[in-house]
PDB file of C-alpha atoms in Angstrom:
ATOM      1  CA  UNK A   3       8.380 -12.480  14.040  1.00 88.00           C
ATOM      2  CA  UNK A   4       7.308 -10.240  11.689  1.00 97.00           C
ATOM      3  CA  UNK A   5      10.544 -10.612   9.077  1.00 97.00           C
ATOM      4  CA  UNK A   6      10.450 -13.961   9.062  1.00 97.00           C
ATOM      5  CA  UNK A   7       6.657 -13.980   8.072  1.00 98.00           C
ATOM      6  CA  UNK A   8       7.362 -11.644   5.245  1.00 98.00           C
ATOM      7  CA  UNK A   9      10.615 -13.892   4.256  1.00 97.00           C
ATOM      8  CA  UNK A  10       8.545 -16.895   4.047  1.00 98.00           C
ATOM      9  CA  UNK A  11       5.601 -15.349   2.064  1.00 98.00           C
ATOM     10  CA  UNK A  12       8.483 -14.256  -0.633  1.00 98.00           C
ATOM     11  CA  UNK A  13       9.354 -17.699  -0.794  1.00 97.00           C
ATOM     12  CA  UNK A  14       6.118 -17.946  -3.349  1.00 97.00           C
ATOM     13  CA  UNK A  15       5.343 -14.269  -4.095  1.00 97.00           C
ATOM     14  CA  UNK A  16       7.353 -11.570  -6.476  1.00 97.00           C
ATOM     15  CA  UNK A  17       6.632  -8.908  -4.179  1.00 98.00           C
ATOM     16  CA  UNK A  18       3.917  -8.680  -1.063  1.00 98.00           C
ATOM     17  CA  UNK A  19       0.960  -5.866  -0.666  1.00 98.00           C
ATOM     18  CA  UNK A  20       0.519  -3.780   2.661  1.00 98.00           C
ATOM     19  CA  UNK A  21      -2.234  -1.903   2.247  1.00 97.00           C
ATOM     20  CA  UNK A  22      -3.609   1.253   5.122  1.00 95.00           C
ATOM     21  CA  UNK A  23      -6.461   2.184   6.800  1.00 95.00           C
ATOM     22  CA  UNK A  24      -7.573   5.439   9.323  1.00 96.00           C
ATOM     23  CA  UNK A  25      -9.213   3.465  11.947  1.00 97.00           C
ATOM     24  CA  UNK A  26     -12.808   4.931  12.172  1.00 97.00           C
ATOM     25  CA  UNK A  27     -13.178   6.158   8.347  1.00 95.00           C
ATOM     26  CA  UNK A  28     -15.560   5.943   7.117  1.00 94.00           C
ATOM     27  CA  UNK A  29     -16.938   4.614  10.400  1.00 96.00           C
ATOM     28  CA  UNK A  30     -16.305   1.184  12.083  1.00 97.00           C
ATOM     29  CA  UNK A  31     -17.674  -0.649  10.450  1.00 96.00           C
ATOM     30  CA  UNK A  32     -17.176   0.176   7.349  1.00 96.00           C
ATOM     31  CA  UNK A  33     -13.328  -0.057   8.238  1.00 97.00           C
ATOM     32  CA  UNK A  34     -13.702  -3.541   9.292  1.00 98.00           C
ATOM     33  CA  UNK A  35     -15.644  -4.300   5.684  1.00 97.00           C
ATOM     34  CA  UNK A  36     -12.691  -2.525   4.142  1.00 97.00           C
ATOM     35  CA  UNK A  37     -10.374  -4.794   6.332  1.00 98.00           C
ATOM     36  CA  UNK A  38     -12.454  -8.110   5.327  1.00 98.00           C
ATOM     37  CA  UNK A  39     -12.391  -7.113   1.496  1.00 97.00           C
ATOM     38  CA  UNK A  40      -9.105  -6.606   1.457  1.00 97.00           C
ATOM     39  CA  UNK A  41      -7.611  -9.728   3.381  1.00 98.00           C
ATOM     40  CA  UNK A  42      -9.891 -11.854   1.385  1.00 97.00           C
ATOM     41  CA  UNK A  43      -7.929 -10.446  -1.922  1.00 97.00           C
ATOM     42  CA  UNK A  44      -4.938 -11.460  -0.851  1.00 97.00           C
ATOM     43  CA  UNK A  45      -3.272  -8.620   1.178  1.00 98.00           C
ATOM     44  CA  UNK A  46      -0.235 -10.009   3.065  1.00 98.00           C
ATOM     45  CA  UNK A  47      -0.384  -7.485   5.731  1.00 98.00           C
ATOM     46  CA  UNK A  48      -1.641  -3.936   6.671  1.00 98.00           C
ATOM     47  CA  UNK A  49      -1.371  -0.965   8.417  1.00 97.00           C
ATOM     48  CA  UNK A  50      -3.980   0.288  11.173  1.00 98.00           C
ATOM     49  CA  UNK A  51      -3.289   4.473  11.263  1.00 96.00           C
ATOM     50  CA  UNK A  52      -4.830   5.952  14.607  1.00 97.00           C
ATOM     51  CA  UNK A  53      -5.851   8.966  13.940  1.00 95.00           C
ATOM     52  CA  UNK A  54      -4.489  11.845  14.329  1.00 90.00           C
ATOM     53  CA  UNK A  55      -5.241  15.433  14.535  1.00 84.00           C
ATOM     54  CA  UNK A  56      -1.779  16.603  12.524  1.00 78.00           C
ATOM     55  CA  UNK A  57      -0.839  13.825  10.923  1.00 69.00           C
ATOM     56  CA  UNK A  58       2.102  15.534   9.334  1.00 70.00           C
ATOM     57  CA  UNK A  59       3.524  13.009   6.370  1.00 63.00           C
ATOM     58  CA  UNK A  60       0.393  12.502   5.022  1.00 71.00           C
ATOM     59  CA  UNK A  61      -1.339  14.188   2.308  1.00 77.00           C
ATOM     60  CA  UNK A  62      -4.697  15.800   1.316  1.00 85.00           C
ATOM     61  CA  UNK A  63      -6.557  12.244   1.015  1.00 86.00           C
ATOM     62  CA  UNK A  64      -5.569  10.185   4.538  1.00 88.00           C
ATOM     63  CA  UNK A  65      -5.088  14.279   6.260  1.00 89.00           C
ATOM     64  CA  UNK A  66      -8.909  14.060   5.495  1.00 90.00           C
ATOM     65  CA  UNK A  67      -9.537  10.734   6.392  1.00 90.00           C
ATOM     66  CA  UNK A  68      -7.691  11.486  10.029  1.00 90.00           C
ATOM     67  CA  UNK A  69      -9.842  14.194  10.472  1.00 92.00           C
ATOM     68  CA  UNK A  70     -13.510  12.635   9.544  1.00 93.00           C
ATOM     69  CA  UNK A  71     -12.746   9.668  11.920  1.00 94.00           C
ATOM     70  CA  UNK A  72     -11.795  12.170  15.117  1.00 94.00           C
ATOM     71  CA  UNK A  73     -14.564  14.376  14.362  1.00 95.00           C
ATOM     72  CA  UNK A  74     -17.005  10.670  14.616  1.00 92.00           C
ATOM     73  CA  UNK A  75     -15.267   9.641  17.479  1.00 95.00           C
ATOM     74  CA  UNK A  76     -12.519   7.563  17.050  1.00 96.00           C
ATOM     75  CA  UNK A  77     -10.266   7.585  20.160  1.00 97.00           C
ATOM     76  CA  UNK A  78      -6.884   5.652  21.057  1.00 97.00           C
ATOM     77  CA  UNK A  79      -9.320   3.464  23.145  1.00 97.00           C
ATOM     78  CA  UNK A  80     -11.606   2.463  20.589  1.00 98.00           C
ATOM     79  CA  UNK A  81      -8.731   2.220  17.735  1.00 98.00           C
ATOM     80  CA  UNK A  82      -7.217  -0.166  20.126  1.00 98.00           C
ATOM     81  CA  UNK A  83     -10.344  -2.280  20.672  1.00 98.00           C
ATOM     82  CA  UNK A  84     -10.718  -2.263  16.475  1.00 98.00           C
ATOM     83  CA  UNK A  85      -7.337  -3.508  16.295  1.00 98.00           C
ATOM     84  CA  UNK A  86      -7.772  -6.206  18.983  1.00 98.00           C
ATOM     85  CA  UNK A  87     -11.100  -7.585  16.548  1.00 98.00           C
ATOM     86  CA  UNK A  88      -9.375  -7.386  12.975  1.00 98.00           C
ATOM     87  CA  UNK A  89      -6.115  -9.366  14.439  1.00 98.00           C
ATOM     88  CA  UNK A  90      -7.953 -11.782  16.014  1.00 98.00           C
ATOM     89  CA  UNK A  91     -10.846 -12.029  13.028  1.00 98.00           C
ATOM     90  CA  UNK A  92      -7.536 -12.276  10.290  1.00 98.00           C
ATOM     91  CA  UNK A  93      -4.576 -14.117  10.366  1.00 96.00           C
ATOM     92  CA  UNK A  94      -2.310 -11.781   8.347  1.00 98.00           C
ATOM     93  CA  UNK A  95       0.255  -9.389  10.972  1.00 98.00           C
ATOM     94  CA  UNK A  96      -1.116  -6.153  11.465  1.00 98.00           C
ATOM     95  CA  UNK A  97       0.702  -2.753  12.510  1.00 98.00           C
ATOM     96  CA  UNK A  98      -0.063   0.464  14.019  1.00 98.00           C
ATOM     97  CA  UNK A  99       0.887   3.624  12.290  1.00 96.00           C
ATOM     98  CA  UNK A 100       0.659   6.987  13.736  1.00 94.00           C
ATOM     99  CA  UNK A 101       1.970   9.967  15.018  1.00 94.00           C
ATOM    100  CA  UNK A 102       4.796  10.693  18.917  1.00 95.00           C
ATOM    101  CA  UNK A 103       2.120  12.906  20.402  1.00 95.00           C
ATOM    102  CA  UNK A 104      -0.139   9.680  20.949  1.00 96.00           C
ATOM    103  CA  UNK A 105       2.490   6.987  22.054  1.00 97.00           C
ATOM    104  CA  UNK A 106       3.919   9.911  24.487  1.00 96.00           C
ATOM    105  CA  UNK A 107      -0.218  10.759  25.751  1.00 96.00           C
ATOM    106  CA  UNK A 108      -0.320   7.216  26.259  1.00 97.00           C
ATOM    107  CA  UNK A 109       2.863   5.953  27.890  1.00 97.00           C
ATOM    108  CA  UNK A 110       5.662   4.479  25.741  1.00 97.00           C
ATOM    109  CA  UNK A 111       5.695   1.239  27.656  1.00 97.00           C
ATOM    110  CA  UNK A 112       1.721   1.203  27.942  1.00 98.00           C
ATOM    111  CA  UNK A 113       1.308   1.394  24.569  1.00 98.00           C
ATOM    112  CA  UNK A 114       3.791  -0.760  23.443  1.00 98.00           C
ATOM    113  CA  UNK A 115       2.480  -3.799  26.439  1.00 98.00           C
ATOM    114  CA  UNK A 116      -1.214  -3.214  24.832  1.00 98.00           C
ATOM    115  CA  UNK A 117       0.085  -3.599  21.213  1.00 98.00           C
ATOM    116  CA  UNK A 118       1.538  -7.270  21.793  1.00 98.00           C
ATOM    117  CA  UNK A 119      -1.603  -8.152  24.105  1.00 98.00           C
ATOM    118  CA  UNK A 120      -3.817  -8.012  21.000  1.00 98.00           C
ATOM    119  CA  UNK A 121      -1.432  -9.461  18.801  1.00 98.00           C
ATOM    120  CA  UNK A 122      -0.059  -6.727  16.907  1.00 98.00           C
ATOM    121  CA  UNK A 123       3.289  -6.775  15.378  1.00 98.00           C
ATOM    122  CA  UNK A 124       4.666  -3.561  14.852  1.00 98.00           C
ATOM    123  CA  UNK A 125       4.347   0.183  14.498  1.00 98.00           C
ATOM    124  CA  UNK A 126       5.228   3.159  12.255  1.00 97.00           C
ATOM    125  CA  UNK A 127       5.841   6.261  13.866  1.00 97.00           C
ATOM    126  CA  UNK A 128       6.959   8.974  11.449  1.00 94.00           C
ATOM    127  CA  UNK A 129       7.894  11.678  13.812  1.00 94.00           C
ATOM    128  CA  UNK A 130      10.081   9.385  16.422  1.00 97.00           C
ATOM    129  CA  UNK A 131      13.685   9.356  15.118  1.00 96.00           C
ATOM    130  CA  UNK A 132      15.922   6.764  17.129  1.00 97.00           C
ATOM    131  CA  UNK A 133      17.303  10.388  18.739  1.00 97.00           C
ATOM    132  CA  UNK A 134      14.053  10.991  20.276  1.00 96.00           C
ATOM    133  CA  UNK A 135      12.520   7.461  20.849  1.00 96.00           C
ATOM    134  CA  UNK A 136      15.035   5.507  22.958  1.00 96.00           C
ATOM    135  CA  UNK A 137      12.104   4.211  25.559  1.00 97.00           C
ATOM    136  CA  UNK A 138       9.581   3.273  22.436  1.00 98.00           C
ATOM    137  CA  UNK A 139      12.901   1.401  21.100  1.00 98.00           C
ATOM    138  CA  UNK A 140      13.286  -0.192  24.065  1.00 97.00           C
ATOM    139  CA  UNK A 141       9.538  -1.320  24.930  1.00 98.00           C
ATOM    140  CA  UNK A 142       8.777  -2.100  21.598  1.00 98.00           C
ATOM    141  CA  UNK A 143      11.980  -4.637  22.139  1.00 97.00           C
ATOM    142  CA  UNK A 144      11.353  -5.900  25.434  1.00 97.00           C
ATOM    143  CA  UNK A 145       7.885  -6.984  23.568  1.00 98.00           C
ATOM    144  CA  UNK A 146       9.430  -8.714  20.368  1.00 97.00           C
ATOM    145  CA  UNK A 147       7.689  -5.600  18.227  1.00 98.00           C
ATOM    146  CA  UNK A 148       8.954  -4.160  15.256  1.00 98.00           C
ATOM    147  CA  UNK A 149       9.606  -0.640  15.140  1.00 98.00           C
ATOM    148  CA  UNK A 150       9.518   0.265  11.127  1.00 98.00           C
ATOM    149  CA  UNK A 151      12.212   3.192  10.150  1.00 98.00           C
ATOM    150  CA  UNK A 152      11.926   5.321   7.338  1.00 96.00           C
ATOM    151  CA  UNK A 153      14.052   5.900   4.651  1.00 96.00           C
ATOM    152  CA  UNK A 154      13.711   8.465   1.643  1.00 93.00           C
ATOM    153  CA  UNK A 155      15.281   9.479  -1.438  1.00 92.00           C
ATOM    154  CA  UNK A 156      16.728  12.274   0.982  1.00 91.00           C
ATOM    155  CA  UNK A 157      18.666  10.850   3.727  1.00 94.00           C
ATOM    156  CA  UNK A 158      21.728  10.102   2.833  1.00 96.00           C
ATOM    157  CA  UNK A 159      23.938   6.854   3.485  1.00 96.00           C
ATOM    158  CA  UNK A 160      25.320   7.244   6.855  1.00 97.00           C
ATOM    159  CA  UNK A 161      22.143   7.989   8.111  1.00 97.00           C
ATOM    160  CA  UNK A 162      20.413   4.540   5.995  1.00 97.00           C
ATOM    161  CA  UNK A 163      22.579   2.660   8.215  1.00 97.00           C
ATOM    162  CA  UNK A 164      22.061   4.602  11.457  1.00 98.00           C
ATOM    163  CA  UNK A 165      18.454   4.156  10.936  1.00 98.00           C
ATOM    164  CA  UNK A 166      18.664  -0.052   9.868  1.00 97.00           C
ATOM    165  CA  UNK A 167      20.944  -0.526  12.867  1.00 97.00           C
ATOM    166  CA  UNK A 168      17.486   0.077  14.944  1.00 98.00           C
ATOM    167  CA  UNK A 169      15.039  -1.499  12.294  1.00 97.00           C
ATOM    168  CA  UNK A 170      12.880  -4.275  12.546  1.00 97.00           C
ATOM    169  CA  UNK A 171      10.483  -6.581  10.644  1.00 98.00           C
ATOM    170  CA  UNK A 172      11.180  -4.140   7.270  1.00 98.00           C
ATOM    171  CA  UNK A 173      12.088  -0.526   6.417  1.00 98.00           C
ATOM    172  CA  UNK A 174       9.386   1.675   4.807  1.00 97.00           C
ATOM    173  CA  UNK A 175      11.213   3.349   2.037  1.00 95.00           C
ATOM    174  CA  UNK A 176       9.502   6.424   0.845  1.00 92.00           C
ATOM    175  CA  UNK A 177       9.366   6.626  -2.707  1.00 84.00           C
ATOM    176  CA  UNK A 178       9.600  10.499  -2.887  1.00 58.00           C
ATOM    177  CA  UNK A 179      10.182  13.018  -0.583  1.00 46.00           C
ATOM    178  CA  UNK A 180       6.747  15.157   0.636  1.00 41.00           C
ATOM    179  CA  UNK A 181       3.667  13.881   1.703  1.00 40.00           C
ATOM    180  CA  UNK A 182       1.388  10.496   0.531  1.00 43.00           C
ATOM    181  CA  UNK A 183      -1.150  10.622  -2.042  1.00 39.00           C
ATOM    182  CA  UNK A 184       0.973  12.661  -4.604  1.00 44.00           C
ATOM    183  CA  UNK A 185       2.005  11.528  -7.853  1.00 47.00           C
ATOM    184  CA  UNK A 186       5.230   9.719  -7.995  1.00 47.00           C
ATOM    185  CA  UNK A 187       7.594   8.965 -11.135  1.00 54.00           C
ATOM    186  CA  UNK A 188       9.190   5.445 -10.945  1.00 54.00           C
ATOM    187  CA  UNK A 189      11.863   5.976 -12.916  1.00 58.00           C
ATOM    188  CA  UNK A 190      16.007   5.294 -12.764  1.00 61.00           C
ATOM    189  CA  UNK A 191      16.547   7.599 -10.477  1.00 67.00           C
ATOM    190  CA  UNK A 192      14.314   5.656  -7.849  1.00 82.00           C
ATOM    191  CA  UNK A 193      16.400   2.774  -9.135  1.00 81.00           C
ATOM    192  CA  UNK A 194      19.040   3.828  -7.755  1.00 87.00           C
ATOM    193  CA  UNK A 195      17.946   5.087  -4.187  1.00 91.00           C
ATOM    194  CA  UNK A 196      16.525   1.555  -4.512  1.00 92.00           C
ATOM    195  CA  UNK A 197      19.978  -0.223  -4.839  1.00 93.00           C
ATOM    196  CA  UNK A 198      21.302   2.490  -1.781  1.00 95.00           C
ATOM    197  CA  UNK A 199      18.558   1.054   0.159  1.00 96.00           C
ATOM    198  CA  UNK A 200      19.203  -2.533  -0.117  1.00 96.00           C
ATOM    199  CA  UNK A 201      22.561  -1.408   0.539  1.00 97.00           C
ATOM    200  CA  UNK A 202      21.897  -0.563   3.897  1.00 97.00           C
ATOM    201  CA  UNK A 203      19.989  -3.269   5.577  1.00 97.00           C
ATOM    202  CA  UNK A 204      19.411  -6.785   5.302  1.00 97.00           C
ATOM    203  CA  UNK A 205      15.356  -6.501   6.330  1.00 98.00           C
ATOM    204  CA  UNK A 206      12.973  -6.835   3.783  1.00 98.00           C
ATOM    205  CA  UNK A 207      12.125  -2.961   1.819  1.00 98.00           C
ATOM    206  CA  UNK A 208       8.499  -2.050   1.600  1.00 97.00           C
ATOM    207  CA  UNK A 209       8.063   0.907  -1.270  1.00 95.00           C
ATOM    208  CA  UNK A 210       5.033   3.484  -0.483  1.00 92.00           C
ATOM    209  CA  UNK A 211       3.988   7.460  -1.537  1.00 87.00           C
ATOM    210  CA  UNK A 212       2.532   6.779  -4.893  1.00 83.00           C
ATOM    211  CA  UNK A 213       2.017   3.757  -5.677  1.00 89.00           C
ATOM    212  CA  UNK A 214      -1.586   3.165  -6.677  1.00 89.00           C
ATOM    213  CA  UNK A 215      -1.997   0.844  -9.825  1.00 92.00           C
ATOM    214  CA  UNK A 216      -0.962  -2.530 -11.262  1.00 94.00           C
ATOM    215  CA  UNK A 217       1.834  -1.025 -13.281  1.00 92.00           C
ATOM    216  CA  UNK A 218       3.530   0.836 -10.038  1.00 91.00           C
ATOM    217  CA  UNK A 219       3.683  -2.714  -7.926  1.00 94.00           C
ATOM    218  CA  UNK A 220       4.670  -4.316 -11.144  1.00 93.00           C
ATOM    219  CA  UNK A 221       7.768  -1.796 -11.604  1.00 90.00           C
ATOM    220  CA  UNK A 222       8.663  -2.997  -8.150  1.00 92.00           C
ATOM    221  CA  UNK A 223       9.209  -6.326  -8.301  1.00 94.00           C
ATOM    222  CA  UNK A 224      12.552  -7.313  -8.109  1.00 92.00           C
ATOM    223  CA  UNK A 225      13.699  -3.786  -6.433  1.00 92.00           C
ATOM    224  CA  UNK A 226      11.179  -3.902  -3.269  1.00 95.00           C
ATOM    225  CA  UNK A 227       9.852  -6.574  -1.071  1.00 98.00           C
ATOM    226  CA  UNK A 228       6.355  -4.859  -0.205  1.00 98.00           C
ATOM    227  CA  UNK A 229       4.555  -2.764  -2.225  1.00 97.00           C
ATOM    228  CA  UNK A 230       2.567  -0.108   0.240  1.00 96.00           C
ATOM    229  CA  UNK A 231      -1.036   0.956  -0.754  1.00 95.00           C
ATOM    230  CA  UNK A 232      -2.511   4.150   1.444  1.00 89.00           C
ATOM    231  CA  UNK A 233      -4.664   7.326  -0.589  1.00 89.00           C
ATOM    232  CA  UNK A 234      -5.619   4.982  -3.563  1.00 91.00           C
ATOM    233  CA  UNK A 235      -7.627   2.748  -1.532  1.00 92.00           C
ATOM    234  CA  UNK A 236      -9.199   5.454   0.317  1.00 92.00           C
ATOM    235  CA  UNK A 237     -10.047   7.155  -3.151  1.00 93.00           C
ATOM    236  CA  UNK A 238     -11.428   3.967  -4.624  1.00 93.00           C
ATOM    237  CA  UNK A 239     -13.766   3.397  -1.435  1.00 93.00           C
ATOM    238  CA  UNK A 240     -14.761   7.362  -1.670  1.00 92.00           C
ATOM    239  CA  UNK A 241     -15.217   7.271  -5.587  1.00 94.00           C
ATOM    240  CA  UNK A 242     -17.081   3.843  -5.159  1.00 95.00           C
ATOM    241  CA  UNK A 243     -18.330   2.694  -2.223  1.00 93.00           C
ATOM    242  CA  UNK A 244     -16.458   0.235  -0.304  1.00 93.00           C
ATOM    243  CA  UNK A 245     -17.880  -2.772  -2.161  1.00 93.00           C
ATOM    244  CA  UNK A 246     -15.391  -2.018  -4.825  1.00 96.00           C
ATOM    245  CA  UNK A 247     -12.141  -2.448  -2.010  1.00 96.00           C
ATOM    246  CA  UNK A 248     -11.691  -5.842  -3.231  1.00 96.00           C
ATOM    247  CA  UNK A 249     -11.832  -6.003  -6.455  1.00 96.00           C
ATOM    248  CA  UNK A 250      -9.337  -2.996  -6.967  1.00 96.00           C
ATOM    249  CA  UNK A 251      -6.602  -5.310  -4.756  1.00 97.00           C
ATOM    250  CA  UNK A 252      -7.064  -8.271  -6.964  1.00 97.00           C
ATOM    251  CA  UNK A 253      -6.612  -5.328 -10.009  1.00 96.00           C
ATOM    252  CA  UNK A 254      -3.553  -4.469  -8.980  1.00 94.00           C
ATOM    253  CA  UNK A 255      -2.365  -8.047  -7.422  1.00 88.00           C
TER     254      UNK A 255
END
């Protein structure tokens, strides 16, 4: 299972790296090189987005991203058959992450039946609260998945519990509230929505929105479990050239 993977990796680590990909972007290919790079510099585990035509909690940089790989032809079907390669190809736990609209298209229970015949091990879905998702709670159950909740500097402590008492695998605590990709002050104030956080489940906390640089994932250690990579991959591969995907994890490792 996918916490007791992450458990066992802290057992040697400070803090573990999920890094994030839009299936399709650049092309392919290129996201399986970008896949391959990064695994091989030590990425624990990462997340496969499907794109997504309004991929609403993401910014300017993966909003792009999502809409270059649609417009090249990346489909549900072919994200699927990607995902199906890289988890067979790698042996670190890979996740979908994208949007209701798709899982619903799809079929809840489909979906959820496809994701643990190729090995996958979880999903994100921003825009499925527990309210809204009982089915994808319960196939994503019946299939020993992990749905990942969300928590943000925002919701407030009644609702960090509602949300752990349907968590799995780890919650994906959002650094900031607003979109990814923006700039993000890690400062006592974080602290503290840190220590609320730990409060409120026993799963292991991954930290994402804004962190992209040694000093960010070193600031986490010791608050977070995971430190979550998305826009400042996607940058360095767009800046230069996905050759340069590895050596910016070992940077920041």
């Amino acid at each position: 299972m996918l916490e007791s993977y992450i458990k066992e990796r802290l057992k040697t680590k400070d803090i573990l790296l999920m890094t994030h990909i839009v299936i399709g972007y650049p092309s392919f290919e290129t996201s399986h090189e970008i896949v391959k790079q990064m695994v091989e510099a030590g990425v624990d585990l990462m997340e496969l987005q499907i794109p997504f035509s309004e991929p609403m909690a993401d910014g300017p940089v993966i909003l792009k991203a999502n809409q270059k790989a649609i417009e090249k032809g990346s489909t549900v079907k072919k994200c699927f058959e990607f995902a199906q390669r890289v988890s067979k190809e790698f042996s670190i736990p890979f996740l979908f992450m994208s949007y209701a609209n798709i899982l619903y298209k799809y079929g809840m229970e489909q979906f959820s039946d496809k994701m643990a015949q190729i090995n996958l091990k979880g999903a994100i879905v921003p825009d499925l609260p527990p309210e809204e998702g009982k089915n994808y709670i319960r196939a994503m159950k019946k299939n020993e998945l992990s749905p990942i909740y969300i928590f943000s500097p925002e919701t407030s402590d009644e609702r960090l519990a509602y949300l752990s008492s349907f968590a799995s695998g780890f919650v994906y605590c959002l650094a900031r509230k607003g979109v990814t990709g923006k700039e993000t002050a890690f400062s006592i104030e974080i602290s503290d929505y840190f220590s609320r956080c730990r409060k409120a489940t026993n799963l292991p906390l991954a930290v994402g929105f804004g962190v992209k640089e040694k000093a960010d994932v070193d600031y986490l250690k010791g608050k977070a479990d995971i430190a979550v990579i998305g826009s400042q991959t996607i940058r360095i591969v767009e800046e230069k050239g996905v050759a340069a995907t590895g050596d910016f994890i070992r940077s920041i490792l």
